[in-house]
Short mmCIF file of N, CA, C and O and ligand atoms in Angstrom, two decimals:
data_model
loop_
_atom_site.label_atom_id
_atom_site.label_comp_id
_atom_site.label_asym_id
_atom_site.label_seq_id
_atom_site.Cartn_x
_atom_site.Cartn_y
_atom_site.Cartn_z
N MET A 25 -23.22 13.22 -40.45
CA MET A 25 -22.61 14.14 -39.51
C MET A 25 -21.12 14.27 -39.79
O MET A 25 -20.37 13.31 -39.64
N ALA A 26 -20.70 15.41 -40.20
CA ALA A 26 -19.33 15.60 -40.70
C ALA A 26 -18.28 15.24 -39.65
O ALA A 26 -17.24 14.68 -39.99
N ILE A 27 -18.55 15.56 -38.39
CA ILE A 27 -17.54 15.33 -37.34
C ILE A 27 -17.18 13.86 -37.24
O ILE A 27 -16.02 13.51 -37.08
N ILE A 28 -18.17 13.02 -37.35
CA ILE A 28 -17.91 11.58 -37.26
C ILE A 28 -17.21 11.10 -38.51
O ILE A 28 -16.24 10.36 -38.45
N GLU A 29 -17.71 11.56 -39.66
CA GLU A 29 -17.19 11.01 -40.90
C GLU A 29 -15.79 11.54 -41.26
O GLU A 29 -15.14 10.98 -42.13
N THR A 30 -15.35 12.59 -40.60
CA THR A 30 -14.00 13.08 -40.88
C THR A 30 -13.02 12.77 -39.75
O THR A 30 -11.84 13.06 -39.88
N SER A 31 -13.51 12.17 -38.68
CA SER A 31 -12.61 11.91 -37.56
C SER A 31 -11.67 10.76 -37.90
O SER A 31 -12.02 9.84 -38.62
N GLU A 32 -10.48 10.84 -37.33
CA GLU A 32 -9.44 9.86 -37.66
C GLU A 32 -9.56 8.61 -36.81
O GLU A 32 -9.37 7.51 -37.28
N ASP A 33 -9.88 8.82 -35.56
CA ASP A 33 -9.77 7.73 -34.61
C ASP A 33 -11.05 6.94 -34.49
O ASP A 33 -12.02 7.16 -35.18
N HIS A 34 -11.02 6.03 -33.57
CA HIS A 34 -12.20 5.25 -33.21
C HIS A 34 -12.75 5.91 -31.96
O HIS A 34 -12.31 5.62 -30.86
N LEU A 35 -13.68 6.80 -32.15
CA LEU A 35 -14.14 7.61 -31.03
C LEU A 35 -15.35 7.00 -30.33
O LEU A 35 -16.14 6.29 -30.94
N THR A 36 -15.49 7.33 -29.06
CA THR A 36 -16.69 6.95 -28.33
C THR A 36 -17.71 8.07 -28.53
O THR A 36 -17.38 9.16 -28.98
N ALA A 37 -18.97 7.77 -28.18
CA ALA A 37 -20.02 8.78 -28.32
C ALA A 37 -19.66 10.04 -27.53
O ALA A 37 -19.89 11.16 -28.00
N ASP A 38 -19.06 9.86 -26.36
CA ASP A 38 -18.68 11.01 -25.53
C ASP A 38 -17.62 11.87 -26.20
O ASP A 38 -17.68 13.10 -26.15
N GLU A 39 -16.65 11.21 -26.80
CA GLU A 39 -15.58 11.95 -27.49
C GLU A 39 -16.14 12.72 -28.69
O GLU A 39 -15.72 13.84 -28.96
N ILE A 40 -17.06 12.08 -29.39
CA ILE A 40 -17.69 12.74 -30.53
C ILE A 40 -18.50 13.95 -30.04
O ILE A 40 -18.48 15.01 -30.65
N PHE A 41 -19.16 13.76 -28.92
CA PHE A 41 -19.95 14.84 -28.32
C PHE A 41 -19.05 16.04 -27.99
O PHE A 41 -19.38 17.19 -28.32
N THR A 42 -17.92 15.78 -27.38
CA THR A 42 -16.98 16.85 -27.03
C THR A 42 -16.52 17.60 -28.28
O THR A 42 -16.46 18.83 -28.30
N LYS A 43 -16.20 16.85 -29.33
CA LYS A 43 -15.77 17.46 -30.59
C LYS A 43 -16.89 18.28 -31.21
O LYS A 43 -16.68 19.38 -31.72
N ALA A 44 -18.10 17.71 -31.21
CA ALA A 44 -19.24 18.37 -31.82
C ALA A 44 -19.58 19.66 -31.09
O ALA A 44 -19.93 20.67 -31.70
N ARG A 45 -19.42 19.62 -29.77
CA ARG A 45 -19.78 20.79 -28.96
C ARG A 45 -18.85 21.97 -29.22
O ARG A 45 -19.24 23.13 -29.05
N ALA A 46 -17.61 21.66 -29.61
CA ALA A 46 -16.66 22.72 -29.93
C ALA A 46 -17.13 23.51 -31.15
O ALA A 46 -16.84 24.69 -31.29
N VAL A 47 -17.86 22.85 -32.03
CA VAL A 47 -18.35 23.49 -33.25
C VAL A 47 -19.77 24.01 -33.05
O VAL A 47 -20.11 25.11 -33.48
N LEU A 48 -20.58 23.18 -32.41
CA LEU A 48 -21.99 23.52 -32.18
C LEU A 48 -22.27 23.47 -30.68
O LEU A 48 -22.65 22.43 -30.15
N PRO A 49 -22.05 24.57 -29.98
CA PRO A 49 -22.14 24.56 -28.51
C PRO A 49 -23.51 24.11 -27.97
O PRO A 49 -23.59 23.63 -26.85
N SER A 50 -24.55 24.23 -28.78
CA SER A 50 -25.88 23.91 -28.27
C SER A 50 -26.29 22.46 -28.50
O SER A 50 -27.37 22.04 -28.13
N ILE A 51 -25.40 21.69 -29.11
CA ILE A 51 -25.78 20.32 -29.46
C ILE A 51 -25.96 19.45 -28.20
O ILE A 51 -25.26 19.62 -27.22
N ALA A 52 -26.94 18.56 -28.26
CA ALA A 52 -27.23 17.70 -27.11
C ALA A 52 -26.66 16.30 -27.34
O ALA A 52 -26.55 15.84 -28.47
N LEU A 53 -26.31 15.65 -26.24
CA LEU A 53 -25.76 14.29 -26.32
C LEU A 53 -26.75 13.34 -26.99
O LEU A 53 -26.36 12.46 -27.76
N ALA A 54 -28.04 13.54 -26.72
CA ALA A 54 -29.07 12.69 -27.32
C ALA A 54 -29.04 12.78 -28.85
O ALA A 54 -29.27 11.79 -29.54
N THR A 55 -28.73 13.98 -29.36
CA THR A 55 -28.63 14.18 -30.81
C THR A 55 -27.48 13.36 -31.37
O THR A 55 -27.59 12.74 -32.43
N ILE A 56 -26.38 13.36 -30.63
CA ILE A 56 -25.21 12.57 -31.04
C ILE A 56 -25.57 11.10 -31.11
O ILE A 56 -25.31 10.42 -32.11
N TYR A 57 -26.20 10.59 -30.07
CA TYR A 57 -26.58 9.18 -30.04
C TYR A 57 -27.52 8.84 -31.20
O TYR A 57 -27.38 7.81 -31.84
N ARG A 58 -28.46 9.74 -31.46
CA ARG A 58 -29.42 9.49 -32.54
C ARG A 58 -28.71 9.45 -33.88
O ARG A 58 -28.93 8.55 -34.68
N ASN A 59 -27.83 10.43 -34.10
CA ASN A 59 -27.07 10.46 -35.34
C ASN A 59 -26.20 9.22 -35.52
O ASN A 59 -26.10 8.69 -36.61
N LEU A 60 -25.56 8.81 -34.43
CA LEU A 60 -24.69 7.65 -34.50
C LEU A 60 -25.46 6.40 -34.88
O LEU A 60 -25.01 5.61 -35.71
N SER A 61 -26.65 6.21 -34.28
CA SER A 61 -27.37 4.99 -34.64
C SER A 61 -27.94 5.07 -36.04
O SER A 61 -27.99 4.07 -36.74
N GLN A 62 -28.30 6.29 -36.48
CA GLN A 62 -28.78 6.43 -37.86
C GLN A 62 -27.66 6.11 -38.85
O GLN A 62 -27.86 5.37 -39.81
N LEU A 63 -26.48 6.67 -38.60
CA LEU A 63 -25.35 6.44 -39.49
C LEU A 63 -24.92 4.97 -39.50
O LEU A 63 -24.54 4.43 -40.53
N THR A 64 -25.02 4.33 -38.33
CA THR A 64 -24.66 2.92 -38.24
C THR A 64 -25.65 2.08 -39.05
O THR A 64 -25.26 1.21 -39.82
N LYS A 65 -26.93 2.38 -38.88
CA LYS A 65 -27.97 1.64 -39.62
C LYS A 65 -27.83 1.85 -41.12
O LYS A 65 -28.04 0.94 -41.90
N ALA A 66 -27.46 3.07 -41.50
CA ALA A 66 -27.33 3.39 -42.92
C ALA A 66 -26.03 2.82 -43.50
O ALA A 66 -25.78 2.91 -44.69
N GLY A 67 -25.20 2.23 -42.64
CA GLY A 67 -23.95 1.64 -43.11
C GLY A 67 -22.88 2.66 -43.42
O GLY A 67 -21.93 2.37 -44.15
N ARG A 68 -23.00 3.86 -42.87
CA ARG A 68 -21.99 4.89 -43.16
C ARG A 68 -20.88 4.91 -42.13
O ARG A 68 -19.80 5.45 -42.38
N ILE A 69 -21.13 4.34 -40.98
CA ILE A 69 -20.08 4.13 -39.99
C ILE A 69 -20.29 2.76 -39.38
O ILE A 69 -21.35 2.14 -39.56
N ARG A 70 -19.29 2.30 -38.67
CA ARG A 70 -19.41 1.00 -38.00
C ARG A 70 -19.34 1.18 -36.50
O ARG A 70 -18.57 1.98 -36.01
N ARG A 71 -20.12 0.42 -35.80
CA ARG A 71 -20.07 0.42 -34.35
C ARG A 71 -19.15 -0.72 -33.93
O ARG A 71 -19.29 -1.84 -34.42
N ILE A 72 -18.23 -0.44 -33.04
CA ILE A 72 -17.35 -1.49 -32.53
C ILE A 72 -17.75 -1.74 -31.08
O ILE A 72 -17.68 -0.83 -30.25
N THR A 73 -18.17 -2.94 -30.82
CA THR A 73 -18.58 -3.28 -29.46
C THR A 73 -17.34 -3.62 -28.65
O THR A 73 -16.60 -4.54 -28.99
N MET A 74 -17.13 -2.88 -27.60
CA MET A 74 -15.93 -3.08 -26.79
C MET A 74 -16.26 -3.95 -25.59
O MET A 74 -17.35 -3.83 -25.00
N GLN A 75 -15.32 -4.80 -25.23
CA GLN A 75 -15.51 -5.66 -24.07
C GLN A 75 -15.47 -4.83 -22.79
O GLN A 75 -16.25 -5.03 -21.88
N ARG A 76 -14.55 -3.90 -22.77
CA ARG A 76 -14.44 -2.99 -21.63
C ARG A 76 -14.67 -1.58 -22.16
O ARG A 76 -14.11 -1.22 -23.18
N GLY A 77 -15.45 -0.80 -21.48
CA GLY A 77 -15.66 0.58 -21.88
C GLY A 77 -16.74 0.73 -22.93
O GLY A 77 -17.32 -0.26 -23.40
N PRO A 78 -17.03 1.95 -23.28
CA PRO A 78 -18.13 2.24 -24.21
C PRO A 78 -17.81 1.83 -25.65
O PRO A 78 -16.65 1.67 -26.01
N ASP A 79 -18.85 1.66 -26.44
CA ASP A 79 -18.69 1.34 -27.86
C ASP A 79 -17.92 2.45 -28.56
O ASP A 79 -17.95 3.60 -28.13
N ARG A 80 -17.26 2.10 -29.63
CA ARG A 80 -16.57 3.10 -30.44
C ARG A 80 -17.15 3.09 -31.84
O ARG A 80 -17.74 2.12 -32.27
N PHE A 81 -16.92 4.19 -32.53
CA PHE A 81 -17.47 4.31 -33.86
C PHE A 81 -16.35 4.51 -34.86
O PHE A 81 -15.39 5.23 -34.60
N ASP A 82 -16.50 3.86 -35.99
CA ASP A 82 -15.44 3.79 -36.99
C ASP A 82 -16.01 4.25 -38.32
O ASP A 82 -16.98 3.71 -38.80
N LYS A 83 -15.36 5.26 -38.89
CA LYS A 83 -15.88 5.74 -40.17
C LYS A 83 -15.21 5.04 -41.35
O LYS A 83 -15.62 5.22 -42.49
N THR A 84 -14.21 4.21 -41.06
CA THR A 84 -13.57 3.47 -42.14
C THR A 84 -14.42 2.26 -42.48
O THR A 84 -14.55 1.35 -41.68
N LEU A 85 -15.01 2.29 -43.65
CA LEU A 85 -15.93 1.21 -43.99
C LEU A 85 -15.26 0.07 -44.73
O LEU A 85 -15.81 -1.01 -44.82
N ALA A 86 -14.04 0.33 -45.24
CA ALA A 86 -13.32 -0.76 -45.89
C ALA A 86 -13.22 -1.90 -44.89
O ALA A 86 -12.94 -1.67 -43.71
N ARG A 87 -13.44 -3.10 -45.34
CA ARG A 87 -13.45 -4.27 -44.48
C ARG A 87 -12.16 -4.33 -43.66
O ARG A 87 -11.09 -4.47 -44.23
N HIS A 88 -12.26 -4.17 -42.38
CA HIS A 88 -11.08 -4.34 -41.54
C HIS A 88 -11.50 -4.75 -40.14
O HIS A 88 -12.65 -4.58 -39.76
N GLU A 89 -10.55 -5.31 -39.43
CA GLU A 89 -10.83 -5.76 -38.07
C GLU A 89 -10.01 -4.93 -37.09
O GLU A 89 -9.25 -4.08 -37.51
N HIS A 90 -10.17 -5.23 -35.82
CA HIS A 90 -9.52 -4.39 -34.83
C HIS A 90 -8.62 -5.17 -33.88
O HIS A 90 -8.93 -6.27 -33.46
N LEU A 91 -7.50 -4.52 -33.60
CA LEU A 91 -6.56 -5.01 -32.61
C LEU A 91 -6.73 -4.14 -31.39
O LEU A 91 -6.69 -2.92 -31.50
N ILE A 92 -6.94 -4.74 -30.25
CA ILE A 92 -7.16 -3.98 -29.03
C ILE A 92 -6.08 -4.34 -28.03
O ILE A 92 -5.88 -5.52 -27.72
N CYS A 93 -5.37 -3.33 -27.55
CA CYS A 93 -4.32 -3.56 -26.56
C CYS A 93 -4.96 -3.87 -25.21
O CYS A 93 -5.81 -3.13 -24.74
N THR A 94 -4.56 -4.98 -24.62
CA THR A 94 -5.15 -5.38 -23.35
C THR A 94 -4.64 -4.52 -22.19
O THR A 94 -5.21 -4.53 -21.12
N GLU A 95 -3.54 -3.81 -22.42
CA GLU A 95 -2.97 -2.98 -21.36
C GLU A 95 -3.60 -1.58 -21.34
O GLU A 95 -4.05 -1.12 -20.31
N CYS A 96 -3.58 -0.91 -22.51
CA CYS A 96 -4.03 0.49 -22.51
C CYS A 96 -5.34 0.69 -23.26
O CYS A 96 -5.89 1.78 -23.26
N GLY A 97 -5.84 -0.35 -23.90
CA GLY A 97 -7.11 -0.24 -24.59
C GLY A 97 -7.05 0.42 -25.95
O GLY A 97 -8.07 0.64 -26.59
N ALA A 98 -5.83 0.76 -26.42
CA ALA A 98 -5.69 1.40 -27.73
C ALA A 98 -6.21 0.48 -28.83
O ALA A 98 -6.06 -0.74 -28.76
N LEU A 99 -6.84 1.09 -29.79
CA LEU A 99 -7.48 0.34 -30.86
C LEU A 99 -6.75 0.64 -32.16
O LEU A 99 -6.51 1.80 -32.48
N SER A 100 -6.37 -0.39 -32.90
CA SER A 100 -5.83 -0.10 -34.22
C SER A 100 -6.42 -1.03 -35.25
O SER A 100 -7.01 -2.07 -34.93
N ASP A 101 -6.28 -0.63 -36.50
CA ASP A 101 -6.91 -1.35 -37.59
C ASP A 101 -6.03 -2.48 -38.10
O ASP A 101 -4.82 -2.36 -38.14
N ALA A 102 -6.65 -3.57 -38.49
CA ALA A 102 -5.94 -4.69 -39.10
C ALA A 102 -6.72 -5.10 -40.34
O ALA A 102 -7.90 -5.38 -40.26
N TYR A 103 -6.04 -5.08 -41.47
CA TYR A 103 -6.71 -5.43 -42.73
C TYR A 103 -6.47 -6.89 -43.05
O TYR A 103 -5.37 -7.29 -43.40
N LEU A 104 -7.51 -7.69 -42.89
CA LEU A 104 -7.38 -9.13 -43.10
C LEU A 104 -8.08 -9.58 -44.37
O LEU A 104 -8.13 -10.76 -44.67
N GLY A 105 -8.64 -8.65 -45.09
CA GLY A 105 -9.42 -9.03 -46.27
C GLY A 105 -10.81 -9.47 -45.88
O GLY A 105 -11.18 -9.42 -44.70
N ASP A 106 -11.56 -9.91 -46.85
CA ASP A 106 -12.94 -10.31 -46.60
C ASP A 106 -12.98 -11.77 -46.19
O ASP A 106 -12.62 -12.65 -46.97
N LEU A 107 -13.41 -12.03 -44.97
CA LEU A 107 -13.41 -13.40 -44.45
C LEU A 107 -14.80 -14.03 -44.49
O LEU A 107 -15.01 -15.11 -43.96
N GLN A 108 -15.74 -13.32 -45.10
CA GLN A 108 -17.12 -13.78 -45.08
C GLN A 108 -17.28 -15.21 -45.63
O GLN A 108 -17.94 -16.03 -45.01
N GLU A 109 -16.66 -15.46 -46.77
CA GLU A 109 -16.79 -16.78 -47.38
C GLU A 109 -16.12 -17.85 -46.52
O GLU A 109 -16.66 -18.92 -46.31
N PHE A 110 -14.95 -17.50 -46.03
CA PHE A 110 -14.20 -18.41 -45.18
C PHE A 110 -15.01 -18.77 -43.93
O PHE A 110 -15.15 -19.94 -43.59
N LEU A 111 -15.56 -17.73 -43.29
CA LEU A 111 -16.31 -17.96 -42.05
C LEU A 111 -17.60 -18.73 -42.32
O LEU A 111 -17.99 -19.60 -41.54
N SER A 112 -18.23 -18.42 -43.43
CA SER A 112 -19.46 -19.13 -43.80
C SER A 112 -19.17 -20.61 -44.00
O SER A 112 -19.92 -21.47 -43.52
N ALA A 113 -18.06 -20.89 -44.70
CA ALA A 113 -17.69 -22.29 -44.95
C ALA A 113 -17.39 -23.00 -43.64
O ALA A 113 -17.83 -24.13 -43.42
N LYS A 114 -16.67 -22.34 -42.76
CA LYS A 114 -16.32 -22.94 -41.46
C LYS A 114 -17.55 -23.18 -40.60
O LYS A 114 -17.67 -24.19 -39.93
N ALA A 115 -18.46 -22.20 -40.61
CA ALA A 115 -19.62 -22.27 -39.73
C ALA A 115 -20.75 -23.10 -40.34
O ALA A 115 -21.65 -23.54 -39.63
N GLY A 116 -20.70 -23.31 -41.65
CA GLY A 116 -21.73 -24.08 -42.32
C GLY A 116 -23.04 -23.32 -42.49
O GLY A 116 -24.08 -23.91 -42.75
N VAL A 117 -23.00 -22.03 -42.29
CA VAL A 117 -24.16 -21.17 -42.53
C VAL A 117 -23.67 -19.93 -43.27
O VAL A 117 -22.47 -19.68 -43.33
N THR A 118 -24.60 -19.18 -43.82
CA THR A 118 -24.21 -17.96 -44.51
C THR A 118 -24.06 -16.83 -43.51
O THR A 118 -25.04 -16.41 -42.90
N ILE A 119 -22.85 -16.36 -43.34
CA ILE A 119 -22.58 -15.26 -42.42
C ILE A 119 -22.92 -13.95 -43.13
O ILE A 119 -22.44 -13.69 -44.23
N LEU A 120 -23.74 -13.15 -42.49
CA LEU A 120 -24.12 -11.87 -43.09
C LEU A 120 -23.14 -10.76 -42.72
O LEU A 120 -22.85 -9.88 -43.51
N ASP A 121 -22.67 -10.84 -41.52
CA ASP A 121 -21.76 -9.81 -41.04
C ASP A 121 -20.94 -10.40 -39.90
O ASP A 121 -21.37 -11.35 -39.26
N TYR A 122 -19.79 -9.84 -39.69
CA TYR A 122 -18.98 -10.31 -38.57
C TYR A 122 -18.11 -9.18 -38.06
O TYR A 122 -17.93 -8.16 -38.72
N GLU A 123 -17.62 -9.38 -36.87
CA GLU A 123 -16.79 -8.37 -36.24
C GLU A 123 -15.72 -9.12 -35.46
O GLU A 123 -16.04 -9.97 -34.64
N ILE A 124 -14.47 -8.85 -35.76
CA ILE A 124 -13.40 -9.55 -35.07
C ILE A 124 -12.58 -8.55 -34.27
O ILE A 124 -12.06 -7.59 -34.82
N ASN A 125 -12.53 -8.75 -32.97
CA ASN A 125 -11.69 -7.93 -32.11
C ASN A 125 -10.58 -8.82 -31.58
O ASN A 125 -10.83 -9.77 -30.86
N MET A 126 -9.36 -8.49 -31.98
CA MET A 126 -8.22 -9.30 -31.57
C MET A 126 -7.47 -8.57 -30.46
O MET A 126 -7.23 -7.38 -30.57
N ARG A 127 -7.14 -9.30 -29.43
CA ARG A 127 -6.45 -8.65 -28.32
C ARG A 127 -4.95 -8.93 -28.37
O ARG A 127 -4.54 -10.04 -28.70
N TYR A 128 -4.21 -7.90 -28.06
CA TYR A 128 -2.75 -8.02 -28.08
C TYR A 128 -2.17 -6.96 -27.16
O TYR A 128 -2.92 -6.24 -26.50
N ILE A 129 -0.85 -6.89 -27.11
CA ILE A 129 -0.20 -5.82 -26.34
C ILE A 129 0.53 -4.93 -27.33
O ILE A 129 1.39 -5.40 -28.07
N CYS A 130 0.14 -3.67 -27.36
CA CYS A 130 0.68 -2.76 -28.38
C CYS A 130 2.16 -2.48 -28.13
O CYS A 130 2.69 -2.73 -27.04
N GLN A 131 2.80 -1.94 -29.14
CA GLN A 131 4.24 -1.72 -29.08
C GLN A 131 4.64 -0.81 -27.92
O GLN A 131 5.62 -1.06 -27.22
N GLN A 132 3.84 0.25 -27.74
CA GLN A 132 4.13 1.19 -26.64
C GLN A 132 4.12 0.50 -25.29
O GLN A 132 4.99 0.72 -24.46
N CYS A 133 3.11 -0.34 -25.08
CA CYS A 133 2.99 -1.03 -23.80
C CYS A 133 4.08 -2.08 -23.64
O CYS A 133 4.57 -2.30 -22.54
N ARG A 134 4.47 -2.70 -24.74
CA ARG A 134 5.55 -3.68 -24.68
C ARG A 134 6.86 -3.01 -24.29
O ARG A 134 7.65 -3.52 -23.52
N GLN A 135 7.06 -1.80 -24.83
CA GLN A 135 8.27 -1.04 -24.49
C GLN A 135 8.27 -0.63 -23.03
O GLN A 135 9.28 -0.73 -22.37
N LYS A 136 7.09 -0.24 -22.55
CA LYS A 136 6.96 0.16 -21.15
C LYS A 136 7.29 -1.01 -20.23
O LYS A 136 7.90 -0.85 -19.19
N ARG A 137 6.87 -2.19 -20.63
CA ARG A 137 7.09 -3.38 -19.82
C ARG A 137 8.57 -3.72 -19.69
O ARG A 137 9.01 -4.25 -18.70
N ARG A 138 9.29 -3.44 -20.76
CA ARG A 138 10.70 -3.80 -20.81
C ARG A 138 11.52 -2.96 -19.83
O ARG A 138 12.56 -3.37 -19.37
N LYS A 139 11.03 -1.77 -19.55
CA LYS A 139 11.80 -0.85 -18.69
C LYS A 139 11.80 -1.30 -17.23
O LYS A 139 10.85 -1.91 -16.78
ZN1 LIG B 221 -1.12 -0.49 -25.18
ZN1 LIG B 222 -11.13 0.71 -37.48
#
């Protein structure tokens, strides 16, 4: 689905639906959900499980983790390299996949706090 694979941000299914509807007014939300799970299974996008709020979808497949602002919920990418071997060694088992969500306070929110 081109809309997902060309989007810049980490969008939720609802946001993708809104974008898709602008191009294809007749598209159904169920179609979006189906496409998202197909693309996720096929490894063409990544699903990010959010602690608060709906899951987000990421078309950047290069190994990266996420920084989540605890104040505004903004999500940004953090490139830490491939930690699979490191995590496997630490855990004593072979890790097949992992997802790291790091929480912090983004620069914008830090600036807001200072005021
Ligand atoms: Zn923030
Ligand atoms: Zn990302």
